[in-house]
Coordinates of C-alpha atoms and ligand atoms in Angstrom, one line a residue:
M49 CA 33.4 -141.2 -106.5
T50 CA 32.9 -137.4 -107.2
N51 CA 32.9 -134.1 -104.7
R52 CA 31.2 -131.5 -104.5
Q53 CA 31.6 -128.2 -102.4
V54 CA 30.1 -124.9 -101.5
V55 CA 32.0 -122.4 -101.9
L56 CA 31.9 -118.6 -101.3
K57 CA 31.0 -116.4 -104.2
R58 CA 31.4 -113.1 -103.1
A59 CA 32.6 -111.3 -99.8
P60 CA 29.3 -110.9 -98.1
A61 CA 29.1 -107.1 -97.1
A62 CA 26.3 -107.8 -94.4
M63 CA 24.9 -110.9 -93.1
P64 CA 25.5 -113.9 -95.4
K65 CA 22.4 -114.5 -97.5
A66 CA 22.3 -117.9 -99.7
S67 CA 23.0 -116.0 -102.4
D68 CA 26.6 -115.2 -101.2
F69 CA 27.2 -119.0 -102.0
E70 CA 27.4 -121.5 -104.9
V71 CA 27.7 -125.5 -104.9
V72 CA 30.1 -126.6 -107.5
A73 CA 31.7 -129.9 -108.5
A74 CA 35.3 -130.0 -107.0
P75 CA 38.2 -132.7 -107.5
M76 CA 38.2 -135.8 -105.3
P77 CA 40.9 -135.7 -102.5
E78 CA 43.4 -137.8 -103.9
G79 CA 43.7 -139.3 -100.4
P80 CA 44.7 -138.5 -96.8
P81 CA 47.7 -136.4 -96.3
A82 CA 50.5 -137.5 -94.5
D83 CA 49.9 -138.4 -91.2
G84 CA 45.8 -137.3 -91.9
L85 CA 42.2 -138.5 -93.0
L86 CA 40.5 -139.0 -96.1
V87 CA 36.9 -138.3 -94.6
R88 CA 33.2 -138.8 -96.1
V89 CA 30.6 -136.1 -94.4
I90 CA 28.0 -136.9 -92.8
A91 CA 26.7 -133.7 -91.4
L92 CA 27.8 -129.8 -91.0
S93 CA 27.0 -127.7 -88.1
M94 CA 25.4 -124.5 -88.7
D95 CA 27.1 -122.1 -86.6
P96 CA 26.5 -118.1 -85.6
Y97 CA 30.5 -118.0 -85.3
L98 CA 30.4 -118.8 -89.0
G99 CA 28.5 -116.1 -90.3
G100 CA 31.2 -113.6 -88.4
R101 CA 33.7 -115.7 -89.7
L102 CA 32.9 -114.9 -93.0
R103 CA 33.3 -111.1 -92.6
G104 CA 36.5 -111.7 -90.6
R105 CA 34.6 -110.4 -87.7
H106 CA 35.6 -113.4 -85.7
M107 CA 38.6 -113.9 -83.1
G108 CA 41.1 -112.0 -85.3
E109 CA 40.6 -114.7 -88.3
P110 CA 41.1 -113.3 -91.5
A111 CA 37.8 -113.5 -93.5
P112 CA 38.1 -116.4 -96.4
A113 CA 38.7 -115.3 -100.1
P114 CA 36.1 -115.7 -102.4
G115 CA 36.5 -119.0 -104.4
G116 CA 37.7 -120.9 -101.5
T117 CA 35.2 -124.0 -99.4
L118 CA 33.3 -122.6 -96.4
P119 CA 34.7 -123.1 -93.4
G120 CA 32.9 -125.1 -90.7
F121 CA 32.9 -128.5 -88.7
S122 CA 31.3 -131.7 -89.4
V123 CA 30.6 -135.1 -88.3
S124 CA 32.3 -137.6 -90.7
E125 CA 33.6 -141.0 -91.3
V126 CA 37.1 -141.9 -91.8
L127 CA 37.6 -143.5 -95.6
E128 CA 41.5 -143.8 -95.3
S129 CA 43.8 -143.3 -92.3
A130 CA 47.3 -142.4 -92.7
S131 CA 47.5 -142.0 -88.8
P132 CA 47.8 -144.8 -86.3
S133 CA 45.3 -143.3 -84.5
F134 CA 42.1 -143.3 -86.4
K135 CA 40.8 -146.3 -88.8
P136 CA 38.5 -146.6 -91.9
G137 CA 35.1 -146.7 -90.4
D138 CA 36.1 -144.2 -87.2
Y139 CA 33.4 -141.3 -87.0
V140 CA 35.1 -137.6 -86.2
V141 CA 34.1 -134.3 -85.5
T142 CA 37.1 -132.1 -87.4
E143 CA 37.0 -128.8 -89.9
T144 CA 36.2 -130.5 -93.0
G145 CA 34.4 -127.3 -94.0
W146 CA 31.2 -127.8 -96.9
A147 CA 32.4 -130.6 -98.9
H148 CA 31.1 -134.6 -99.6
Y149 CA 34.9 -135.1 -98.9
A150 CA 37.9 -133.7 -97.2
A151 CA 41.2 -134.3 -96.5
V152 CA 41.9 -133.5 -93.1
P153 CA 44.9 -133.4 -90.3
A154 CA 44.4 -135.9 -87.8
A155 CA 45.5 -134.0 -85.1
G156 CA 42.3 -131.3 -85.4
A157 CA 39.8 -134.6 -85.5
R158 CA 38.2 -136.0 -82.5
K159 CA 36.8 -139.4 -82.4
V160 CA 33.1 -139.8 -81.7
T161 CA 30.8 -143.1 -81.1
A162 CA 26.4 -142.8 -81.7
G163 CA 25.8 -144.0 -78.2
G164 CA 22.0 -143.7 -78.3
V165 CA 22.2 -140.2 -79.7
P166 CA 21.8 -139.1 -83.6
I167 CA 25.7 -139.1 -84.4
S168 CA 25.1 -135.3 -85.5
A169 CA 24.8 -134.6 -81.4
H170 CA 28.4 -134.8 -81.6
L171 CA 27.9 -130.9 -83.4
G172 CA 25.3 -129.6 -80.6
V173 CA 24.3 -131.0 -77.2
L174 CA 27.6 -133.2 -76.8
G175 CA 30.2 -130.8 -79.1
M176 CA 31.3 -127.1 -79.2
P177 CA 27.5 -125.5 -78.3
G178 CA 26.7 -128.4 -75.3
L179 CA 30.5 -127.9 -73.9
T180 CA 30.0 -124.0 -74.4
A181 CA 26.6 -124.3 -71.9
W182 CA 28.4 -126.2 -69.7
A183 CA 31.4 -124.0 -69.1
G184 CA 28.8 -121.1 -68.5
V185 CA 26.8 -122.9 -66.5
T186 CA 28.8 -125.3 -64.4
Q187 CA 32.1 -123.3 -64.4
L188 CA 31.8 -119.8 -64.6
A189 CA 28.0 -118.8 -62.8
K190 CA 28.4 -121.9 -60.6
V191 CA 24.7 -122.4 -60.3
K192 CA 23.4 -124.7 -57.4
E193 CA 20.2 -125.3 -56.2
G194 CA 18.2 -122.1 -55.6
D195 CA 19.5 -119.9 -58.2
V196 CA 16.9 -118.4 -60.5
F197 CA 18.8 -119.0 -63.7
V198 CA 17.5 -116.9 -67.3
V199 CA 19.3 -117.4 -70.3
D200 CA 17.7 -116.0 -73.9
A201 CA 17.9 -117.7 -77.1
A202 CA 16.6 -120.3 -75.1
A203 CA 15.2 -122.2 -77.9
G204 CA 19.0 -122.7 -79.5
A205 CA 21.3 -125.5 -78.8
V206 CA 23.7 -123.4 -76.4
G207 CA 20.5 -121.5 -74.5
G208 CA 18.8 -124.8 -74.6
T209 CA 21.1 -126.8 -73.1
A210 CA 22.4 -124.4 -70.6
G211 CA 18.5 -124.1 -69.3
Q212 CA 18.5 -127.8 -68.8
I213 CA 22.0 -128.2 -67.1
A214 CA 20.6 -125.1 -64.4
R215 CA 17.7 -126.9 -64.1
N216 CA 19.3 -130.6 -63.4
L217 CA 21.5 -129.0 -61.0
G218 CA 18.3 -127.7 -59.1
A219 CA 17.6 -124.1 -60.6
R220 CA 14.2 -122.5 -61.3
T221 CA 14.8 -121.7 -65.0
I222 CA 13.4 -119.2 -67.4
G223 CA 14.2 -118.8 -70.9
I224 CA 13.8 -116.3 -73.1
A225 CA 12.8 -116.5 -76.6
G226 CA 11.2 -115.5 -80.0
G227 CA 7.7 -116.5 -81.0
A228 CA 5.3 -119.0 -79.6
E229 CA 7.0 -122.0 -81.2
K230 CA 10.0 -121.5 -79.6
G231 CA 8.6 -120.8 -76.7
A232 CA 6.7 -124.4 -76.5
L233 CA 10.3 -126.0 -77.4
V234 CA 11.8 -124.3 -74.2
T235 CA 9.1 -125.2 -71.9
G236 CA 7.7 -128.4 -73.5
T237 CA 10.6 -130.3 -74.7
Y238 CA 13.4 -128.6 -72.6
R239 CA 11.1 -128.4 -69.4
F240 CA 12.3 -124.8 -68.0
D241 CA 10.0 -124.0 -65.5
A242 CA 8.8 -121.2 -67.8
S243 CA 9.4 -118.9 -71.0
V244 CA 9.1 -115.7 -71.9
D245 CA 8.3 -114.2 -76.0
Y246 CA 10.3 -110.8 -75.9
K247 CA 8.4 -110.0 -79.4
Q248 CA 5.5 -109.5 -77.3
E249 CA 4.6 -106.2 -75.8
G250 CA 5.2 -106.3 -71.6
W251 CA 7.6 -109.5 -72.0
Q252 CA 9.9 -107.5 -69.6
A253 CA 7.0 -107.4 -66.7
Q254 CA 6.3 -111.0 -67.1
L255 CA 9.9 -112.1 -66.6
K256 CA 10.1 -109.8 -63.5
T257 CA 7.2 -111.3 -62.1
L258 CA 8.2 -115.0 -63.3
T259 CA 11.8 -114.6 -61.8
A260 CA 10.9 -112.8 -58.9
P261 CA 12.5 -112.0 -56.7
G262 CA 14.9 -111.8 -59.6
P263 CA 17.2 -113.9 -61.2
T264 CA 20.9 -114.9 -59.5
V265 CA 22.0 -115.7 -62.8
H266 CA 21.8 -114.5 -66.5
F267 CA 23.4 -116.1 -69.4
E268 CA 23.4 -113.8 -72.1
N269 CA 23.6 -115.1 -76.3
V270 CA 21.7 -112.0 -77.5
G271 CA 22.9 -108.9 -76.6
D272 CA 21.8 -105.6 -75.3
S273 CA 18.4 -105.1 -75.9
V274 CA 17.8 -108.1 -73.5
L275 CA 20.8 -107.3 -71.6
Q276 CA 19.6 -104.2 -70.5
A277 CA 16.0 -105.4 -69.3
V278 CA 17.4 -108.2 -67.2
F279 CA 20.3 -106.8 -65.7
P280 CA 18.0 -104.3 -63.5
M281 CA 16.3 -107.6 -62.2
L282 CA 19.3 -109.1 -61.1
Q283 CA 19.5 -109.9 -57.0
T284 CA 22.4 -108.7 -55.3
Y285 CA 25.2 -110.4 -56.2
G286 CA 23.6 -111.9 -59.2
R287 CA 26.4 -113.7 -61.7
V288 CA 26.2 -112.7 -65.3
V289 CA 27.7 -114.9 -68.2
L290 CA 28.6 -113.1 -71.8
C291 CA 28.3 -115.6 -74.1
G292 CA 26.9 -114.5 -77.5
L293 CA 26.2 -111.3 -79.2
A294 CA 23.8 -112.8 -82.0
E295 CA 21.9 -109.1 -82.5
H296 CA 24.9 -107.2 -83.2
Y297 CA 27.2 -109.9 -85.4
H298 CA 26.0 -107.9 -88.1
T299 CA 25.5 -104.6 -87.5
E300 CA 27.6 -101.7 -87.7
G301 CA 28.7 -99.0 -85.2
K302 CA 30.0 -99.5 -81.3
P303 CA 29.3 -102.9 -80.0
P304 CA 26.7 -102.5 -76.6
A305 CA 28.5 -101.5 -73.3
L306 CA 27.5 -102.2 -69.9
L307 CA 27.4 -99.1 -67.5
V308 CA 29.9 -99.6 -64.5
G309 CA 28.0 -98.1 -62.1
P310 CA 24.9 -100.5 -62.1
I311 CA 27.5 -103.4 -61.8
V312 CA 29.0 -101.7 -58.6
G313 CA 25.3 -101.4 -57.1
K314 CA 24.6 -105.0 -57.5
R315 CA 27.6 -106.1 -56.5
A316 CA 27.4 -108.4 -59.9
A317 CA 29.8 -110.6 -61.5
I318 CA 30.3 -110.4 -65.1
Y319 CA 32.2 -113.5 -66.4
G320 CA 33.5 -113.3 -70.4
L321 CA 33.1 -116.5 -71.9
V322 CA 35.0 -118.2 -74.8
V323 CA 34.7 -122.2 -75.2
Y324 CA 38.2 -122.3 -76.5
D325 CA 39.3 -122.3 -72.8
F326 CA 37.2 -125.5 -72.1
Y327 CA 38.0 -127.7 -75.0
D328 CA 39.9 -130.1 -73.3
R329 CA 37.6 -130.8 -70.8
L330 CA 34.9 -131.7 -73.4
H331 CA 35.4 -135.5 -71.9
E332 CA 33.8 -134.0 -68.4
W333 CA 30.7 -133.0 -70.3
V334 CA 30.4 -135.5 -72.3
A335 CA 30.5 -138.0 -69.4
L336 CA 28.0 -135.9 -67.2
A337 CA 25.5 -135.1 -70.2
T338 CA 25.3 -138.9 -72.1
P339 CA 23.6 -140.5 -68.5
W340 CA 21.0 -137.5 -68.7
I341 CA 20.5 -138.2 -71.9
A342 CA 19.7 -141.7 -71.4
E343 CA 17.2 -140.5 -68.3
K344 CA 15.9 -138.1 -70.8
K345 CA 17.0 -135.3 -68.2
L346 CA 18.7 -133.4 -71.3
V347 CA 16.8 -133.5 -74.6
V348 CA 18.4 -133.2 -77.9
H349 CA 16.8 -131.3 -80.9
E350 CA 17.9 -130.5 -84.2
D351 CA 16.7 -129.0 -87.2
V352 CA 17.5 -130.6 -90.0
A353 CA 18.0 -129.5 -93.9
E354 CA 18.8 -132.6 -96.4
G355 CA 21.6 -132.3 -98.5
L356 CA 24.4 -130.0 -99.3
D357 CA 22.3 -128.1 -102.4
N358 CA 20.4 -126.9 -99.1
A359 CA 23.2 -125.8 -97.0
P360 CA 23.5 -122.4 -98.2
A361 CA 19.6 -121.6 -97.3
H362 CA 19.5 -123.2 -93.9
F363 CA 22.5 -121.0 -93.1
E364 CA 20.6 -117.9 -94.0
R365 CA 17.9 -119.4 -92.0
M366 CA 20.1 -120.0 -89.2
L367 CA 21.6 -116.6 -89.0
K368 CA 18.4 -114.9 -89.1
G369 CA 17.2 -117.1 -86.0
Q370 CA 14.4 -118.9 -88.1
H371 CA 15.8 -122.2 -86.4
L372 CA 14.8 -124.5 -83.9
G373 CA 17.4 -125.9 -81.6
K374 CA 20.6 -127.1 -83.4
A375 CA 20.8 -126.1 -86.9
I376 CA 22.5 -129.5 -88.9
V377 CA 22.9 -130.0 -92.8
R378 CA 22.4 -133.6 -93.3
V379 CA 25.2 -134.5 -96.2
G380 CA 25.6 -138.1 -96.4
P381 CA 24.5 -140.8 -94.7
D382 CA 24.8 -142.4 -91.2
R383 CA 25.9 -145.4 -91.3
A384 CA 27.0 -145.4 -87.7
Ligands
NAP633 N1 31.2 -117.6 -76.3 C1 31.9 -118.8 -77.1 O1 32.4 -119.3 -77.0 C2 30.3 -118.7 -77.4 C3 30.4 -120.4 -78.5 C4 29.0 -121.0 -79.1 C5 28.0 -120.3 -79.2 N2 28.4 -119.0 -78.8 C6 27.3 -118.1 -79.0 O2 26.4 -118.3 -78.1 C7 25.1 -117.9 -78.8 C8 23.7 -118.9 -79.0 O3 24.3 -119.7 -80.1 P1 23.6 -120.7 -80.8 O4 24.5 -121.9 -81.5 O5 22.9 -121.9 -79.6 O6 22.8 -120.4 -81.7 P2 21.1 -120.2 -81.7 O7 21.2 -119.9 -80.2 O8 20.3 -121.0 -82.0 O9 20.9 -118.7 -82.5 C9 21.0 -117.5 -82.2 C10 19.8 -116.3 -81.5 O10 20.2 -115.5 -81.3 C11 18.4 -114.8 -81.2 N3 18.8 -113.9 -81.9 C12 18.2 -112.6 -81.3 N4 18.2 -111.4 -82.2 C13 19.0 -111.8 -83.5 C14 19.1 -111.3 -84.2 N5 19.0 -110.0 -84.8 N6 19.9 -112.1 -85.2 C15 20.3 -113.6 -85.2 N7 19.8 -114.2 -84.1 C16 19.3 -113.6 -83.1 C17 17.7 -115.8 -81.9 O11 17.0 -116.7 -81.0 P3 15.7 -115.9 -80.1 O12 15.0 -115.8 -81.8 O13 14.8 -116.6 -79.8 O14 15.7 -114.7 -80.0 C18 18.9 -116.9 -82.6 O15 18.2 -118.5 -82.5 C19 25.4 -117.0 -80.0 O16 25.2 -115.7 -79.9 C20 27.0 -117.5 -80.9 O17 27.5 -117.0 -81.1 C21 29.3 -118.5 -77.8

């Protein structure tokens, strides 16, 4: 067996591009570390936070040095185990980095099963992005029957899942997404009540009409350009979940700021969301989501690139928001 990895060629000075990376031959790990696992990567997760992490802009983590393997989570198959908790053939979500094979500590690995969904769904709807959506909708905003729920980046893994959860809880759901293809995914596949294309002139007036008498909950994934438009439409006592700021991750200058006066005027509640706070409750989300998936009340939509060689280009596409649904790179066969 031979191993290959994607490494950072140089430290990206702006939004990372495919040309910042290269795919290289790498030594095969000799075996599992003490109490660890030797794994074969099946699918890699492409996430917006990784763009910031490569530039030292994510949760205080240092930027990886050029020459190192790109960090990131995957679904992998256990080939050899030095841990009593895992055996060969198990499937795990763990931080392998971008490679065909990796030796990883067992402590950070989570066992998963296919159960009627692609195994890669554990990187999307049944993984970190789905948990983020569940936490924001059910634990922070506490969405209930009768809410008017707005979310942007609504075609993405977090936004699409958040809207589907809110709809299943009885809210009227309106998604904001860029372009007709994303809009079709939001209403056709995710079955939101409506979607608005913010790349079209007059989208704010359209949103106001669709959400009348105003959103009770807004789930923010993008940043200032959407938040400043939606906030004035909120009903009194509206709730806002601040989840992501995708449009600001690679810009310079001051981060966006909400004016405190309008927050008081609206008696609004603003919730900052960090998914790490909810990792120990992932089982609660998976228990809720699994029957919803079986009943088609929750849809998994993936944008898959084939092969490790295509990971850099797919990553660049994802960072530019050109993907549909959850961006995944299939690295090896799924024998689940
Ligand atoms: N707080 C947490 O713990 C947590 C956890 C996971 C994810 N997040 C955040 O949640 C958000 C959604 O995550 P996701 O994984 O589902 O990603 P995603 O929605 O698939 O991708 C981000 C989307 O942001 C929109 N966008 C608008 N302006 C952009 C710009 N200038 N550059 C890039 N994208 C832009 C694009 O959608 P349109 O074309 O439709 O605008 C893009 O597809 C991200 O901001 C992510 O960082 C936060």
